[in-house]
Coordinates of C-alpha atoms in Angstrom, one line a residue:
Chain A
X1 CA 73.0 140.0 109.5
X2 CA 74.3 143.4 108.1
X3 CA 77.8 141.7 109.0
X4 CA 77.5 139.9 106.2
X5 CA 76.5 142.4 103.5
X6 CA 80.0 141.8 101.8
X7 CA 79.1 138.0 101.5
X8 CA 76.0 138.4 100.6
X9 CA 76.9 141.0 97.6
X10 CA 79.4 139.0 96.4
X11 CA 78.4 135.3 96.6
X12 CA 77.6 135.1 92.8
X13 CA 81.6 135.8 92.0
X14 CA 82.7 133.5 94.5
X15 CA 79.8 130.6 92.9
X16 CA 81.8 131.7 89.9
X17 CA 85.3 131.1 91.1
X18 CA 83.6 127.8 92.5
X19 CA 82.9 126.7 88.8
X20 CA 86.6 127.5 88.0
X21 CA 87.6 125.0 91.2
X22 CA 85.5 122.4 89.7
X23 CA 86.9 123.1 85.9
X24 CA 90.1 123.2 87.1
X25 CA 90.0 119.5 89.2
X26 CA 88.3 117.9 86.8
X27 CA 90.8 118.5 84.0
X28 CA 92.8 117.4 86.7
X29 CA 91.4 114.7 88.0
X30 CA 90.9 113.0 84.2
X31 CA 94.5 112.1 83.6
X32 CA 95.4 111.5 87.1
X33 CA 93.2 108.6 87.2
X34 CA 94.4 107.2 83.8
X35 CA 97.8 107.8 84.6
X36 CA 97.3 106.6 88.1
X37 CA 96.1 102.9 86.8
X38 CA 99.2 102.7 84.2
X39 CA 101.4 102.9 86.9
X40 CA 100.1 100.8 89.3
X41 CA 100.2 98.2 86.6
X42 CA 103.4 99.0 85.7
X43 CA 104.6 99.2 89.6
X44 CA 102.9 95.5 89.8
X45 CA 104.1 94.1 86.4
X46 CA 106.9 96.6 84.7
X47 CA 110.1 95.1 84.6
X48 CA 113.3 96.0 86.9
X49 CA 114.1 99.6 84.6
X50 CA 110.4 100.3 84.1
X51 CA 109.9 100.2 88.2
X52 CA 112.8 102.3 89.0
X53 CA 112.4 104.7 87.0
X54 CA 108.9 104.9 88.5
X55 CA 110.2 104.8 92.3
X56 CA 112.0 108.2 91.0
X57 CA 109.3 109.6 90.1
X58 CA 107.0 108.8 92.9
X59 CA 110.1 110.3 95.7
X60 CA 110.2 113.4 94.0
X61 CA 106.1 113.6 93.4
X62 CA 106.1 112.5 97.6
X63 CA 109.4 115.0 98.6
X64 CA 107.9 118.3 97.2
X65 CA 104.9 119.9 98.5
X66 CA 102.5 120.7 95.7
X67 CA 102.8 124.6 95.9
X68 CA 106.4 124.1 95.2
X69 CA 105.8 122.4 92.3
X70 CA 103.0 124.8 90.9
X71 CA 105.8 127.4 91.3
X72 CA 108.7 125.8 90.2
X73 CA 106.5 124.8 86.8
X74 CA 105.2 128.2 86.7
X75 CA 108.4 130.0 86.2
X76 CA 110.2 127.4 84.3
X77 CA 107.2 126.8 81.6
X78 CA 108.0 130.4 79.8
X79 CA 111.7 129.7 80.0
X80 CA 111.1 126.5 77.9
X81 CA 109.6 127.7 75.6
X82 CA 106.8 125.6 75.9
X83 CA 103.5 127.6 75.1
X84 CA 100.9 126.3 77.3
X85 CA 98.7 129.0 79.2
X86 CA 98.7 128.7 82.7
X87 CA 95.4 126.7 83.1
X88 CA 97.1 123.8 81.4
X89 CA 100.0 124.2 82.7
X90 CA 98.8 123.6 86.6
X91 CA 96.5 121.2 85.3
X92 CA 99.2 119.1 84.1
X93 CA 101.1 119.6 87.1
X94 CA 98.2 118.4 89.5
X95 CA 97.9 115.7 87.3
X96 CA 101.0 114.4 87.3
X97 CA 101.2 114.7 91.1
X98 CA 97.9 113.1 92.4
X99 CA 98.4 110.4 89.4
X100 CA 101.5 109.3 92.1
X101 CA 99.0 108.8 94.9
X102 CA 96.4 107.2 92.6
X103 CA 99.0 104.6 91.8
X104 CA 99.6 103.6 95.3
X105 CA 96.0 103.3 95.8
X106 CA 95.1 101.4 92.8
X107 CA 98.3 99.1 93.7
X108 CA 97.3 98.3 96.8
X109 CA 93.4 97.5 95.6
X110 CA 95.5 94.8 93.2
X111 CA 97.7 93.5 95.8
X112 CA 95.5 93.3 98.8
X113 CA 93.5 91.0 96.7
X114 CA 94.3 87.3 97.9
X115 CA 96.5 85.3 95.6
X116 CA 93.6 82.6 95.7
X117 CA 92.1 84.9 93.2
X118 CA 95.3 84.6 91.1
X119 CA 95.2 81.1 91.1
X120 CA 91.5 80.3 90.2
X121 CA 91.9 82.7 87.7
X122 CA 95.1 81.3 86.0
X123 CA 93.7 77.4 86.5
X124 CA 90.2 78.3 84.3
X125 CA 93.2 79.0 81.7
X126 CA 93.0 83.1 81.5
X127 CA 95.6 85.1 80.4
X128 CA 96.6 87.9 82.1
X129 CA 94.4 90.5 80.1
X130 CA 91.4 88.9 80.6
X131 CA 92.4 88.0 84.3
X132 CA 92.9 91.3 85.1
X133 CA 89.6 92.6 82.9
X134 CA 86.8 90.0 84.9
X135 CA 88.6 89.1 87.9
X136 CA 91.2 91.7 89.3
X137 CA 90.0 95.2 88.3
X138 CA 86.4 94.5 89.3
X139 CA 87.6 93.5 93.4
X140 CA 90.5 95.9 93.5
X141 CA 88.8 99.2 92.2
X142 CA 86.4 98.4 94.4
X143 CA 88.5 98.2 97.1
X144 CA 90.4 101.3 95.8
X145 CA 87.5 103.5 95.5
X146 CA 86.7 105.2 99.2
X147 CA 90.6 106.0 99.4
X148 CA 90.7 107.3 95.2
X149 CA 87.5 109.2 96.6
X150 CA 89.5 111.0 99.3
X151 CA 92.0 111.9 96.8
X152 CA 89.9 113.4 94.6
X153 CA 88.4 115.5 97.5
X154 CA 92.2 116.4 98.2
X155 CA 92.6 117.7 95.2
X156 CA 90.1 120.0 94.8
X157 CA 91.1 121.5 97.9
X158 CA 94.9 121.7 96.0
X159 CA 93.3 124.0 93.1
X160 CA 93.1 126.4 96.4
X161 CA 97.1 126.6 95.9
X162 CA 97.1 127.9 92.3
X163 CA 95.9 131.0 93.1
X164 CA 99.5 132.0 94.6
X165 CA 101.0 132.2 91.1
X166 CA 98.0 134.2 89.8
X167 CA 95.7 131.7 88.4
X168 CA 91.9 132.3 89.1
X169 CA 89.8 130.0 90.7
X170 CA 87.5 130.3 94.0
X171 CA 90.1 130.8 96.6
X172 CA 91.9 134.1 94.0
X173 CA 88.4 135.0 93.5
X174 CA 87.7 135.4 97.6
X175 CA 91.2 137.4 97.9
X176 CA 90.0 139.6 95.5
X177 CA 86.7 140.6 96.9
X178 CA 88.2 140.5 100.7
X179 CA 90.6 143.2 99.1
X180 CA 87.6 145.1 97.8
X181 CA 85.0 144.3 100.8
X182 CA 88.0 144.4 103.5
X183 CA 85.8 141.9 105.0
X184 CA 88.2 138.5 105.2
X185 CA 86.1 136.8 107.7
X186 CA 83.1 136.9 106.2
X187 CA 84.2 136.2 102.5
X188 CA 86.6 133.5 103.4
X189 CA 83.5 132.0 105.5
X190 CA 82.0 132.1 102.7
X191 CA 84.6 130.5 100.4
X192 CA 85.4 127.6 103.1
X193 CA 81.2 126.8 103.1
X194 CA 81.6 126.4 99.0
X195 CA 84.5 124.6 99.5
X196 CA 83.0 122.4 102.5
X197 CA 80.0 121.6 100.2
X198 CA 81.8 120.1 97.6
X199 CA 84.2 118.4 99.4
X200 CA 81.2 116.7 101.6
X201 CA 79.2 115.8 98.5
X202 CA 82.4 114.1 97.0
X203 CA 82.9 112.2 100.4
X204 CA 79.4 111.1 100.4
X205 CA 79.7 109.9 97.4
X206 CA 83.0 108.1 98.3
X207 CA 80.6 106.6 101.4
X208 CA 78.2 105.7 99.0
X209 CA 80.6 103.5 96.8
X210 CA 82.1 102.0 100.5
X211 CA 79.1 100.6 101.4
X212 CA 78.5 99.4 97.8
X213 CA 82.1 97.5 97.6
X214 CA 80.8 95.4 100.1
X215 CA 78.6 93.3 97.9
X216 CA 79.8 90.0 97.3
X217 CA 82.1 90.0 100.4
Chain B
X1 CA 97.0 60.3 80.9
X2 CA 99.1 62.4 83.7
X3 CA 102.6 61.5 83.4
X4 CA 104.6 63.5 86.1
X5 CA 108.4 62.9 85.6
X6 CA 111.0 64.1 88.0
X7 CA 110.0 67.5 89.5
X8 CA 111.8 69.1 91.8
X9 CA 110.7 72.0 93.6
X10 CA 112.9 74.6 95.8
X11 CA 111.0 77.3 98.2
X12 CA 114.3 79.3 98.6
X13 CA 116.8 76.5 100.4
X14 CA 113.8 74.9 101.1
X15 CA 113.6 71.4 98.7
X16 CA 109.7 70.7 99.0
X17 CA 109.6 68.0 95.5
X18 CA 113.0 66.2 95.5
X19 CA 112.0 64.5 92.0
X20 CA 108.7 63.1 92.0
X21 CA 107.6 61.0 89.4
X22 CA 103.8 60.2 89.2
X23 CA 102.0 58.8 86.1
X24 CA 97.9 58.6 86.0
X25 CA 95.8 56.5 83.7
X26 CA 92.8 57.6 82.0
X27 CA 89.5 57.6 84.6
X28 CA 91.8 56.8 87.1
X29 CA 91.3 58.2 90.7
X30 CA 94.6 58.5 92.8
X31 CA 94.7 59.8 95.8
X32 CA 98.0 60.8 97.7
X33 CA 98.7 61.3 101.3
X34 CA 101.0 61.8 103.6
X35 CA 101.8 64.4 106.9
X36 CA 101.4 68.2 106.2
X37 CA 104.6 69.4 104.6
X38 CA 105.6 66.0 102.5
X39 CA 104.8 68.6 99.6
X40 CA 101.4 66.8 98.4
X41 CA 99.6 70.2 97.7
X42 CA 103.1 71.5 95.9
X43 CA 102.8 68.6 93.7
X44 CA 99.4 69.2 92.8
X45 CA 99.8 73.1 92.0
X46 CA 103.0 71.9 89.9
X47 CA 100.7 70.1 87.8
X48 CA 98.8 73.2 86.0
X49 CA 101.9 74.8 86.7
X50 CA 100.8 77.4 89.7
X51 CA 103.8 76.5 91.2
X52 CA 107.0 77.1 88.9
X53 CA 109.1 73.7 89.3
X54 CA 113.0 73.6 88.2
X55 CA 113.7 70.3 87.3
X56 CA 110.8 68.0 85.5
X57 CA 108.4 67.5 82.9
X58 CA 104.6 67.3 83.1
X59 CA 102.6 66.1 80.3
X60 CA 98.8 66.0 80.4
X61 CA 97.4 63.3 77.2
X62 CA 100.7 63.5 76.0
X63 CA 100.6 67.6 75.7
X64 CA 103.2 69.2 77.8
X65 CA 102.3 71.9 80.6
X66 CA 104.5 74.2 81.4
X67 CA 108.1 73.4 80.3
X68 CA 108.7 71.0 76.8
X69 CA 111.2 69.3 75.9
X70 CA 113.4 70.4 72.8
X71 CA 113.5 67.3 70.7
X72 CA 116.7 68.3 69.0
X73 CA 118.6 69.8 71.9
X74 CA 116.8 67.7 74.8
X75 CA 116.7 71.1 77.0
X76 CA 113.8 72.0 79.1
X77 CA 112.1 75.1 77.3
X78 CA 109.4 77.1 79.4
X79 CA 106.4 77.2 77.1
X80 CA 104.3 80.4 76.2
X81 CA 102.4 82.2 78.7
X82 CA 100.1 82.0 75.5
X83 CA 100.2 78.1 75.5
X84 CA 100.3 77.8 79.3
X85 CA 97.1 79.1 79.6
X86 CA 95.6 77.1 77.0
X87 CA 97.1 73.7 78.3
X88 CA 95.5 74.7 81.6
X89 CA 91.9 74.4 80.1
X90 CA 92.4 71.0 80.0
X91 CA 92.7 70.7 84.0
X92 CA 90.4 71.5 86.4
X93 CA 92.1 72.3 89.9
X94 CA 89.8 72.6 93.0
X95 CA 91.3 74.9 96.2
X96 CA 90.7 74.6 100.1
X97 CA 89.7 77.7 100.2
X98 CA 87.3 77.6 97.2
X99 CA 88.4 81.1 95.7
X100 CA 85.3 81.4 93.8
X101 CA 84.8 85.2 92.6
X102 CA 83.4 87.1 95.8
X103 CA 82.1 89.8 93.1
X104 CA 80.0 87.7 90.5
X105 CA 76.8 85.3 91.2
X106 CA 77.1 81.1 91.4
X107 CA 75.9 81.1 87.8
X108 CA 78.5 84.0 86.6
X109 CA 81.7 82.2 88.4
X110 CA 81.0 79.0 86.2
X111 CA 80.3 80.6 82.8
X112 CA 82.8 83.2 83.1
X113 CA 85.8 80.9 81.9
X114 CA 83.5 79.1 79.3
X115 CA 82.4 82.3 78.1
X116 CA 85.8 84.3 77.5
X117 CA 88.5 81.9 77.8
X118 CA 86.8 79.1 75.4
X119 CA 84.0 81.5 73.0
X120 CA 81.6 79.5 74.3
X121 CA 78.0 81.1 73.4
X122 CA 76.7 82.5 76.7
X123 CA 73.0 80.1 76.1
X124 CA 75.0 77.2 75.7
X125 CA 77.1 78.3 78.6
X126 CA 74.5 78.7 81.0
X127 CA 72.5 75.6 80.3
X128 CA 75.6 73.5 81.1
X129 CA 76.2 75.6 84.4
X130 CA 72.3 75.0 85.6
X131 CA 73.5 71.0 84.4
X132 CA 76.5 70.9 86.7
X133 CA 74.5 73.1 89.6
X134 CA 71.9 70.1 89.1
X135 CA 75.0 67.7 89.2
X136 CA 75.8 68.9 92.8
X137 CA 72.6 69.9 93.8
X138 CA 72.6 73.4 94.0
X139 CA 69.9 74.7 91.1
X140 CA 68.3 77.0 93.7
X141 CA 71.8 78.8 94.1
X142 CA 72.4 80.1 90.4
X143 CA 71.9 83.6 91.2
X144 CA 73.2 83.8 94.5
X145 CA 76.5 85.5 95.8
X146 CA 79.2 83.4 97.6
X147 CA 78.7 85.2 100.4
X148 CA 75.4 84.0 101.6
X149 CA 76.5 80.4 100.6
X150 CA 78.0 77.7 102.9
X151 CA 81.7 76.4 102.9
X152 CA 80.4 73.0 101.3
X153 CA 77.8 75.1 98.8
X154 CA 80.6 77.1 97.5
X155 CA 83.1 74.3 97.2
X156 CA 80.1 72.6 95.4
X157 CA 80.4 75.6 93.2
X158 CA 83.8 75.4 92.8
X159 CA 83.7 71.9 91.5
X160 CA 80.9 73.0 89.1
X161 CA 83.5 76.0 87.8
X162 CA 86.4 73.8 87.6
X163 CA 83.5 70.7 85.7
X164 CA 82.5 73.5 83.3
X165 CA 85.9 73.8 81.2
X166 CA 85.4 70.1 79.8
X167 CA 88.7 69.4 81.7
X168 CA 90.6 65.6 81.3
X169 CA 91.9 66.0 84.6
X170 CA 90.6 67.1 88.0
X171 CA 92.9 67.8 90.8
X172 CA 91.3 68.3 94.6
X173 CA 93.7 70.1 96.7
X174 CA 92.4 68.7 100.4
X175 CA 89.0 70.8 99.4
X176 CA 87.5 69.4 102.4
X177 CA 90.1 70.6 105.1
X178 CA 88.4 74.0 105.8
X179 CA 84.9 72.9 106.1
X180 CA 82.4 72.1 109.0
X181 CA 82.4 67.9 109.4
X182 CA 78.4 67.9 108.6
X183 CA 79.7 69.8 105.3
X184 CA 82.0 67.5 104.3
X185 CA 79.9 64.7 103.4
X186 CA 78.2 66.8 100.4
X187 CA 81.5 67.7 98.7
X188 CA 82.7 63.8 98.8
X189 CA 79.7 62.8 97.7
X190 CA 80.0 65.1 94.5
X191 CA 83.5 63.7 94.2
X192 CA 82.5 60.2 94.8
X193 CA 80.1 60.7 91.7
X194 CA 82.5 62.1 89.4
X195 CA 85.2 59.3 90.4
X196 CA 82.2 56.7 89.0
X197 CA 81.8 58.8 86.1
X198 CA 84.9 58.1 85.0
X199 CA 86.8 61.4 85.5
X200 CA 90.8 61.0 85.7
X201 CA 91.1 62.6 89.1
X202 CA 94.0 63.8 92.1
X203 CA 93.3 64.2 95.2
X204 CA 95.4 65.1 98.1
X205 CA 92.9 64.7 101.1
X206 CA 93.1 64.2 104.6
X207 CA 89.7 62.4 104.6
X208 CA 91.1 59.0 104.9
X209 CA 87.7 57.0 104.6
X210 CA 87.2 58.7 101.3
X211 CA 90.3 57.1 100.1
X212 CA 89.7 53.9 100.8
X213 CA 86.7 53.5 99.1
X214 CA 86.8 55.8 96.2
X215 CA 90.7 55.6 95.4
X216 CA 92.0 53.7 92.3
X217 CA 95.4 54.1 93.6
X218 CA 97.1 55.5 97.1
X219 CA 100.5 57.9 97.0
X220 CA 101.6 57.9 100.3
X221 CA 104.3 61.0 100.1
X222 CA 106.8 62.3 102.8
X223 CA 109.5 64.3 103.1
X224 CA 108.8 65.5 99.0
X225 CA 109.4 61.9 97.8
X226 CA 106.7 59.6 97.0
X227 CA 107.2 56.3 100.0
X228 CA 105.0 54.1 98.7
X229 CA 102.1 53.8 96.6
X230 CA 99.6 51.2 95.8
X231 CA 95.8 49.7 95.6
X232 CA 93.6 50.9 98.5
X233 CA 92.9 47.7 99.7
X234 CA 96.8 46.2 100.2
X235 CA 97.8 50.2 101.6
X236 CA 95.4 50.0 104.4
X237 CA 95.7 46.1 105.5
X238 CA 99.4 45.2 104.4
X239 CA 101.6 48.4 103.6
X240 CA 105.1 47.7 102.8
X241 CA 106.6 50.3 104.3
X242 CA 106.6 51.2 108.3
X243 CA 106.1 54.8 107.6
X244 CA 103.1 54.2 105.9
X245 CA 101.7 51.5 108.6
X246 CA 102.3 54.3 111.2
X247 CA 100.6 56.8 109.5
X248 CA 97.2 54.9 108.8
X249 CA 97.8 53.4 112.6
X250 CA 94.8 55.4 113.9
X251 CA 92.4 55.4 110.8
X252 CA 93.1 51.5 111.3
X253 CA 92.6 51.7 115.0
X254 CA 89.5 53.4 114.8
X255 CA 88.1 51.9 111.9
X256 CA 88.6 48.4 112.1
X257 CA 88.9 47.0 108.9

C-alpha cells in the first residue's frame, strides 16, 4: 500500500485534470454531432459540388492522424492571426475531425433504412422535411446511436493527445505529478482507471440505448 | 377517374412499360395480371409516381401526378416536389411488404399522415383510425407495435393507413404474396369490402380467385404491354388471346368453372 502513496497524494489533481477531459470533449462533442448530421444529409442529398467537396474533406479528416492535426493547427493558429486560445482552438479541431466520423455513421443509420420506408412515407403524401422529421431520423438515429456512442468514447480518449502541445487536461496533469512523484506506474495507473471509468460509463450508456433501439423491430 | 396514357418505363436498357395506356372509372375495381416481370407492380408505383416514368401522363380526377402537360407548348413538365406530394394524398398505395413504421404504434402509423401531412386535429384523427381499425377488425391492436403483429394484422393496418388519407384511388401491389395462406383470407376480405363500398381500386394480385369475383375489369399484362383486358367473367371462360388462356390454364383446371 505505501507504493501507492504518490497516487494516493495526488488523486484530487488528477480528478481535476479529469474535469478538464470532460470540459474539453464535451465542447467537443457538441458541434461534432451537429456538424456530423449536416453532412450526412448533405452526403445523402447535396448535389454533385456539394458532395465533393465533402469527399475532400472527409480524405484528409481519415489521412491524418489526429495528433498531427492538433499540431499542425497549433502552430499555424498564431501565424494567422487568428486569436483563439488554445482550448478553442483544439476544440475546434476535434470537432471538425470526429464530425467526419459522425457523418458516416449517421449516413449509414439513413441508408441502412429499407427504401419501403421511403416509399410509404412519400405515398401518405410527405415532403421530404417532414419524412425525414417522423419517419427517417427516428429509425436511423436509433440505429446510429451504439456506433455515435463509441465515438464519443473515442473521443474522449483523443483529449489524451492535446496534452503534447501543452494544453492541460488529465493525461498533462498525470505527466506532471509523475515528474514530481517520479512514480509513472502508479500515477498513470491511476490516470488509465479515471480514464477506464468514464469511458465504461459512456459504453454502458451506449449498451443501454442498443438494447432500447430494438423496440419496434 | 385514373386515366394512364402511354408510360414508358426504362430500368437502365431494361424497357419494363413499353407505353401502357390504362384508364379507370370511378368505384371501379380493376385488377391486372400477368407472369412476374410483365411490369404490373412498375405500373402501379408509376401511378403515385414512386417510380419516375419517361414517356406518359397520369392523371388522377382529371389532376395530373407527376409530369403535366404545358398547354401552350404541349411538353411534358415534371411538377413540384411541392405538388407531387399533395397529388399523392389523393391515392392510397398498399405494399407486399406492408412498410408500416417499425418505430410508432398501430394507432400512430395511421394518424401520423392525417395529422401532419393534412392538419387534421389529432381527436378527429384518432376517432377515424379506431373507425378504420373497427373496419378491418383490429380495435384491440391500436396500441400495439408492428412487431408483435401478424403479416395479415399489419397489412390490415396498412390498408387502414393508406384508408385514413380520404384517398379516390387505392392501389394493392400483390399485398397478399408475402403472407401465410390462412392469413390471406382476412386481407381479401377487407379488400372485398372496400371494392363493395365503392372505392375506385388496382390491384395487381396473384390471388386469382379474388379476381374473378371481386374484379370489375381484368388487365392481363406481359412483356410491359397490356395483352388483353376485359370483364371477369369472358377473361376466365372465353379469352381472346392464347397467352392469356395459357396463363389462367391451371386456375381453370383446378377450379372448374
Amino acid at each position: 500500500m505505501k507504493m501507492f502513496a504518490p497516487l494516493l497524494h495526488s488523486y484530487w489533481y488528477l480528478f481535476r485534470g479529469a474535469g478538464m477531459t470532460l470540459l474539453m470533449a464535451g465542447a467537443a462533442v457538441v458541434p461534432a454531432t451537429a456538424l456530423g448530421v449536416v453532412l450526412a444529409l448533405v452526403h445523402v442529398f447535396g448535389r454533385r459540388p456539394a458532395r465533393s467537396a465533402l469527399q475532400v474533406y472527409l480524405f484528409v479528416v481519415r489521412g491524418i492522424p489526429l495528433l498531427v492535426l492538433l499540431t499542425f493547427v497549433y502552430y499555424l493558429l498564431p501565424l494567422t492571426g487568428i486569436d483563439l486560445p488554445p482550448f478553442w482552438g483544439v476544440v475546434v479541431v476535434m470537432s471538425l475531425y470526429y464530425a467526419a466520423f459522425m457523418s458516416e455513421v449517421f449516413r449509414a443509420g439513413i441508408e441502412s433504412l429499407p427504401q419501403a420506408q421511403w416509399d410509404a412515407a412519400r405515398s401518405l403524401g410527405m415532403t421530404r422535411h417532414l419524412m425525414l422529421r417522423i419517419v427517417i431520423f427516428p429509425q436511423a438515429l436509433r440505429l446510429a446511436a451504439p456506433p455515435f456512442v463509441s465515438l464519443c468514447v473515442s473521443l474522449v480518449k483523443a483529449t489524451s493527445l492535446v496534452s503534447i502541445v501543452g494544453l492541460w487536461e488529465l493525461t498533462m496533469a498525470s505527466r506532471e505529478v509523475v515528474e514530481r512523484t517520479l512514480a509513472p506506474f502508479q500515477i498513470f495507473l491511476g490516470a488509465a482507471l479515471i480514464y477506464f471509468c468514464i469511458c465504461y460509463t459512456l459504453a454502458m450508456y451506449g449498451r443501454y440505448l442498443e438494447r432500447r433501439s430494438l423496440v419496434g423491430h | 377517374m385514373l386515366a394512364m396514357s402511354g408510360v414508358v418505363k426504362s430500368f437502365g436498357a431494361n424497357r419494363v412499360l413499353r407505353g401502357v395506356s390504362l384508364s379507370v372509372a370511378t368505384g371501379e375495381a380493376v385488377v391486372v395480371i400477368g407472369p412476374s416481370g410483365s411490369g404490373k407492380t412498375t405500373l402501379l408505383r408509376c401511378i403515385n409516381l414512386l417510380e419516375d416514368y419517361e414517356q406518359g401522363t397520369v392523371t388522377v380526377d382529371g389532376i395530373p401526378i407527376g409530369y403535366r402537360i404545358d398547354p401552350h407548348t404541349g411538353q411534358r413538365l415534371r411538377m413540384s416536389e411541392r405538388e407531387i406530394a399533395a397529388s399523392r394524398e389523393m391515392i392510397g398505395i398498399v405494399f407486399q411488404s406492408y412498410n408500416l413504421f417499425p418505430h410508432m404504434t398501430v394507432l400512430q402509423n395511421i394518424v401520423a399522415a392525417p395529422i401532419r401531412v393534412k392538419g387534421v386535429p389529432r381527436a378527429k384523427a384518432e376517432a377515424r383510425a379506431r373507425d378504420l381499425l373497427a373496419l378491418v377488425g383490429l380495435s384491440d391492436k391500436a396500441r400495439e407495435f408492428p412487431v408483435r403483429l401478424s403479416g395479415g394484422q399489419q397489412q390490415r393496418v396498412a390498408i387502414a393507413r393508406a384508408l385514413a388519407m380520404d384517398p379516390k384511388l387505392m392501389l394493392f401491389d400483390e399485398v397478399t404474396s408475402a403472407l401465410d395462406p390462412e392469413l390471406v383470407g382476412e386481407v381479401l376480405a377487407a379488400m372485398q369490402q372496400l371494392a363493395r363500398d365503392g372505392m375506385t381500386m388496382v390491384v395487381v394480385t396473384h390471388e386469382m380467385s379474388f379476381a374473378r369475383d371481386v374484379a370489375d375489369r381484368i388487365v392481363f399484362m406481359e412483356g410491359g404491354v397490356i395483352v388483353e383486358e376485359g370483364k371477369p367473367d369472358q377473361m376466365f371462360s372465353a379469352p381472346r388471346t392464347e397467352r392469356v388462356r395459357q396463363f389462367l390454364k391451371r386456375y381453370n383446371d383446378r377450379y372448374r368453372i
